[in-house]
Amino acid sequence: MPTHPTQLAIVSDVHGNVTAFEAVLADIDARGIERIVNLGDVVGKGPRGSEAVKLSRQRCAVTVRGNWDSFISDEAIELGPDTQWTREELTSDDLEWLAGLPGSLDLRVSGRHVRLFHASQVSEFHRVRRQHTSEEFRAMFTNTDFTGHGPCPTVVGYGDIHRTYLETNEGLTLFNAGSVGNHLDAPTASYAVLTGELDGSAPGPFGIEFVRVPYDIEAEVAAARDLGLPDVELYAVELREGVYRGDQRRRGG
């Protein structure tokens, strides 16, 4: 008897932007999607990391570890004033939860091995950009000590670069879910939806869709100002214009 496909929402890079996260969660609810996976960087950059952690714990079936989650929660690492502000906004329970997040997640969807992680198969700190080499592309589907040594995936999804894309080559599919809260490709929150038979071993229909969700950017900027977020003007330009704060500093903005 044929099964009805189900959907899995893939969110990433909330970065403490609760206004965007709530808008995305409302859109996911409106679509009737019940299972959500978060690809990390729950905290950092935005003003409400603790609330973002709370929402991820409540709503996401699994959250994997992002680079910000890792270094913010490692209290042996000395931080600068801006990132220290982020750490101090979190509770001890938030920090413990972030420190305990897994590095990756493997799933079966319509007979395909799907692997999800924050940045790459190497670690949450090793970045693979949208413009990458064929060697970097193939490497994303390999096993490492970071991912574990189960069946190699044929579909890989990740976050980290804050830009959505999908690439299929040599029977392999690589996609980036973009960013919920620190989008650098368009002034809207983004997430991905996988459609297929979750936990299904038999080959079947499979789809990947990108969703863009508008939200009140000015309300988020106002909240950041009210809460005393350092570098709030750089944050505002990131959200309004999609210009990374490092680029703003280099151009003197």
XYZ file of N, CA and C in Angstrom, residues 15-138:
372
model
N 20.317 32.783 15.013
C 21.176 33.860 15.517
C 20.439 34.840 16.422
N 19.643 34.315 17.325
C 19.009 35.171 18.325
C 17.956 36.117 17.791
N 17.529 35.934 16.539
C 16.500 36.779 15.934
C 15.141 36.109 16.143
N 14.528 36.406 17.270
C 13.278 35.740 17.647
C 12.115 36.213 16.775
N 12.143 37.457 16.331
C 11.068 37.939 15.448
C 10.997 37.078 14.192
N 12.139 36.817 13.569
C 12.173 35.982 12.365
C 11.825 34.531 12.685
N 12.339 34.019 13.798
C 12.103 32.617 14.160
C 10.616 32.374 14.389
N 9.968 33.274 15.079
C 8.527 33.111 15.323
C 7.737 33.160 14.021
N 8.141 34.018 13.077
C 7.457 34.080 11.786
C 7.631 32.780 11.016
N 8.832 32.221 11.041
C 9.083 30.948 10.359
C 8.303 29.818 11.009
N 8.298 29.758 12.334
C 7.541 28.706 13.017
C 6.053 28.812 12.714
N 5.530 30.029 12.614
C 4.112 30.205 12.260
C 3.843 29.697 10.849
N 4.769 29.941 9.919
C 4.604 29.454 8.551
C 4.662 27.927 8.505
N 5.570 27.345 9.263
C 5.664 25.880 9.340
C 4.365 25.297 9.893
N 3.830 25.902 10.933
C 2.563 25.444 11.508
C 1.432 25.552 10.488
N 1.394 26.650 9.734
C 0.326 26.847 8.748
C 0.368 25.778 7.659
N 1.536 25.235 7.384
C 1.691 24.191 6.381
C 1.420 22.796 6.951
N 1.182 22.722 8.253
C 0.910 21.435 8.873
C 2.137 20.559 9.041
N 3.320 21.154 9.023
C 4.563 20.386 9.189
C 4.827 20.209 10.679
N 5.018 18.977 11.084
C 5.122 18.685 12.509
C 6.549 18.449 12.990
N 7.461 18.160 12.082
C 8.830 17.832 12.503
C 9.793 18.887 11.963
N 10.642 19.405 12.847
C 11.590 20.458 12.502
C 12.980 20.043 12.971
N 13.965 20.255 12.119
C 15.368 20.075 12.487
C 16.063 21.424 12.352
N 16.873 21.773 13.340
C 17.599 23.039 13.368
C 19.083 22.755 13.133
N 19.671 23.435 12.140
C 21.061 23.181 11.775
C 22.057 24.089 12.493
N 21.640 24.687 13.592
C 22.595 25.338 14.479
C 22.786 26.821 14.259
N 23.694 27.393 15.047
C 23.837 28.829 15.246
C 22.509 29.410 15.726
N 22.039 28.832 16.807
C 20.821 29.315 17.457
C 21.066 30.700 18.042
N 22.293 30.930 18.511
C 22.614 32.170 19.219
C 23.652 32.973 18.447
N 23.922 34.190 18.948
C 24.946 35.047 18.378
C 24.387 36.043 17.393
N 24.968 37.219 17.367
C 24.609 38.321 16.477
C 23.333 39.027 16.908
N 22.231 38.303 17.046
C 20.969 38.897 17.463
C 20.842 38.980 18.971
N 19.782 39.662 19.474
C 19.724 40.026 20.884
C 19.089 39.008 21.821
N 18.371 38.016 21.283
C 17.573 37.164 22.178
C 17.951 35.694 22.034
N 19.207 35.412 22.365
C 19.690 34.043 22.265
C 18.969 33.091 23.188
N 18.711 33.524 24.421
C 18.069 32.634 25.375
C 16.664 32.249 24.925
N 15.926 33.211 24.383
C 14.585 32.915 23.887
C 14.658 32.025 22.650
N 15.658 32.217 21.796
C 15.826 31.348 20.627
C 16.144 29.922 21.052
N 16.978 29.771 22.086
C 17.253 28.438 22.626
C 15.969 27.790 23.134
N 15.180 28.558 23.871
C 13.919 28.032 24.401
C 13.004 27.547 23.287
N 12.870 28.340 22.229
C 11.995 27.961 21.118
C 12.533 26.731 20.392
N 13.847 26.663 20.206
C 14.421 25.501 19.533
C 14.222 24.233 20.358
N 14.385 24.344 21.652
C 14.175 23.181 22.519
C 12.721 22.731 22.507
N 11.819 23.686 22.424
C 10.392 23.355 22.423
C 9.923 22.793 21.087
N 10.425 23.343 19.986
C 9.819 23.096 18.691
C 10.617 22.173 17.767
N 11.907 22.048 17.965
C 12.738 21.287 17.030
C 13.019 19.895 17.582
N 12.782 18.897 16.737
C 13.034 17.516 17.164
C 14.511 17.290 17.438
N 15.368 17.897 16.632
C 16.821 17.817 16.799
C 17.402 19.180 16.450
N 18.381 19.609 17.234
C 19.194 20.773 16.895
C 20.644 20.318 16.858
N 21.342 20.581 15.744
C 22.762 20.247 15.680
C 23.592 21.481 16.027
N 24.853 21.270 16.277
C 25.726 22.304 16.835
C 26.279 23.215 15.734
N 26.107 24.519 15.914
C 26.735 25.495 15.036
C 28.006 26.049 15.644
N 28.770 26.797 14.847
C 30.037 27.323 15.351
C 29.822 28.336 16.485
N 28.797 29.188 16.367
C 28.508 30.118 17.460
C 28.056 29.370 18.710
N 27.234 28.360 18.551
C 26.784 27.562 19.698
C 27.976 26.952 20.418
N 28.977 26.547 19.634
C 30.140 25.881 20.195
C 31.019 26.817 20.994
N 31.436 27.946 20.389
C 32.395 28.784 21.124
C 31.724 29.648 22.189
N 30.461 30.001 22.007
C 29.779 30.762 23.050
C 29.598 29.910 24.305
N 29.316 28.619 24.120
C 29.043 27.746 25.276
C 30.308 27.219 25.934
N 31.469 27.407 25.306
C 32.730 26.944 25.881
C 33.309 28.061 26.741
N 33.066 27.993 28.024
C 33.455 29.084 28.914
C 34.953 29.156 29.151
N 35.699 28.187 28.597
C 37.160 28.282 28.648
C 37.681 29.241 27.585
N 36.847 29.592 26.617
C 37.244 30.515 25.559
C 36.966 31.949 26.008
N 37.988 32.780 25.951
C 37.824 34.192 26.303
C 37.234 34.931 25.108
N 36.187 35.688 25.345
C 35.471 36.368 24.276
C 35.719 37.863 24.303
N 35.469 38.522 23.175
C 35.488 39.972 23.119
C 34.217 40.539 23.722
N 34.134 41.851 23.858
C 32.970 42.468 24.514
C 31.638 42.115 23.859
N 31.584 42.100 22.522
C 30.323 41.844 21.834
C 29.844 40.415 22.069
N 30.744 39.461 21.888
C 30.357 38.064 22.066
C 30.166 37.718 23.541
N 30.881 38.405 24.416
C 30.655 38.198 25.845
C 29.244 38.631 26.228
N 28.745 39.697 25.600
C 27.370 40.133 25.832
C 26.403 38.999 25.478
N 26.670 38.320 24.369
C 25.822 37.190 23.957
C 25.859 36.083 24.996
N 27.072 35.755 25.486
C 27.187 34.688 26.485
C 26.445 35.059 27.770
N 26.581 36.292 28.201
C 25.976 36.701 29.465
C 24.455 36.774 29.379
N 23.915 36.895 28.170
C 22.461 36.922 28.007
C 21.848 35.529 28.184
N 22.673 34.496 28.090
C 22.210 33.118 28.204
C 22.256 32.644 29.650
N 21.379 31.698 29.981
C 21.401 31.089 31.301
C 22.411 29.944 31.331
N 22.740 29.483 32.519
C 23.650 28.347 32.630
C 23.048 27.104 31.979
N 21.729 26.958 32.050
C 21.061 25.832 31.404
C 21.141 25.951 29.876
N 21.000 27.174 29.351
C 21.171 27.398 27.909
C 22.558 26.959 27.463
N 23.572 27.387 28.205
C 24.953 27.078 27.842
C 25.222 25.579 27.889
N 24.682 24.914 28.882
C 24.861 23.469 28.987
C 24.198 22.753 27.814
N 23.002 23.196 27.443
C 22.289 22.584 26.312
C 23.061 22.792 25.009
N 23.535 24.011 24.783
C 24.296 24.293 23.563
C 25.559 23.438 23.492
N 26.238 23.282 24.610
C 27.485 22.515 24.635
C 27.251 21.032 24.336
N 26.051 20.546 24.608
C 25.761 19.132 24.421
C 25.137 18.769 23.085
N 25.014 19.722 22.170
C 24.359 19.442 20.887
C 25.208 18.517 20.025
N 24.573 17.648 19.230
C 25.326 16.763 18.325
C 25.868 17.536 17.136
N 26.879 16.965 16.478
C 27.473 17.629 15.330
C 26.715 17.428 14.042
N 26.020 16.296 13.909
C 25.317 16.013 12.659
C 24.153 15.067 12.934
N 23.317 14.901 11.915
C 22.143 14.037 12.013
C 21.983 13.298 10.694
N 21.814 11.971 10.760
C 21.551 11.155 9.579
C 20.109 10.669 9.597
N 19.465 10.707 8.430
C 18.077 10.297 8.274
C 17.932 9.436 7.024
N 16.819 8.691 6.970
C 16.408 8.038 5.726
C 15.121 8.713 5.273
N 15.109 9.159 4.025
C 13.919 9.781 3.456
C 13.710 9.205 2.064
N 12.602 8.493 1.875
C 12.271 7.883 0.576
C 13.444 7.084 0.017
N 14.092 6.309 0.872
C 15.178 5.449 0.442
C 16.523 6.133 0.308
N 16.577 7.415 0.543
C 17.828 8.151 0.420
C 18.463 8.359 1.795
N 19.779 8.258 1.837
C 20.506 8.626 3.053
C 20.702 10.136 3.035
N 20.152 10.797 4.036
C 20.232 12.258 4.148
C 21.080 12.596 5.366
N 22.040 13.490 5.174
C 22.865 13.934 6.304
C 22.730 15.447 6.448
N 22.568 15.886 7.688
C 22.384 17.297 7.991
C 23.431 17.730 9.010
N 24.093 18.848 8.747
C 25.043 19.411 9.706
C 25.107 20.919 9.498
N 25.902 21.593 10.322
C 25.908 23.059 10.257
C 26.738 23.595 9.100
N 28.010 23.152 8.995
C 28.923 23.791 8.047
C 29.562 22.826 7.055
N 30.007 21.682 7.510
C 30.636 20.709 6.613
C 30.831 19.396 7.341
N 31.352 18.422 6.594
C 31.632 17.104 7.162
C 32.858 17.118 8.060
N 33.608 18.223 8.054
C 34.835 18.312 8.856
C 34.517 18.752 10.278
N 33.752 19.858 10.408
C 33.360 20.365 11.721
C 32.400 21.525 11.515
N 31.864 22.029 12.614
C 30.988 23.191 12.536
C 31.753 24.470 12.213
N 33.078 24.407 12.202
C 33.896 25.582 11.912
C 34.472 25.582 10.494
N 34.346 24.479 9.773
C 34.950 24.369 8.435
C 33.908 24.723 7.377
N 34.076 25.875 6.760
C 33.049 26.449 5.870
C 33.214 25.981 4.436
N 32.083 25.641 3.800
C 32.038 25.354 2.368
C 31.076 26.352 1.732
N 31.602 27.213 0.912
C 30.799 28.284 0.340
C 29.988 27.800 -0.856
N 29.099 28.659 -1.306
C 28.283 28.323 -2.475
C 29.165 28.137 -3.709
N 30.184 28.959 -3.859
C 31.148 28.796 -4.937
C 32.280 27.908 -4.422
N 32.181 26.620 -4.723
C 33.140 25.657 -4.216
C 33.680 24.812 -5.367
N 34.725 24.060 -5.081
C 35.314 23.186 -6.092
C 34.546 21.867 -6.156
N 34.774 21.115 -7.227
C 34.153 19.787 -7.338
C 34.669 18.868 -6.245
N 35.908 19.057 -5.831
C 36.459 18.235 -4.746
C 35.751 18.543 -3.426
N 35.500 19.823 -3.167
C 34.769 20.200 -1.952
C 33.347 19.645 -1.991
N 32.724 19.685 -3.147
C 31.370 19.147 -3.293
C 31.346 17.665 -2.931
N 32.204 16.868 -3.543
C 32.193 15.423 -3.283
C 32.537 15.114 -1.836
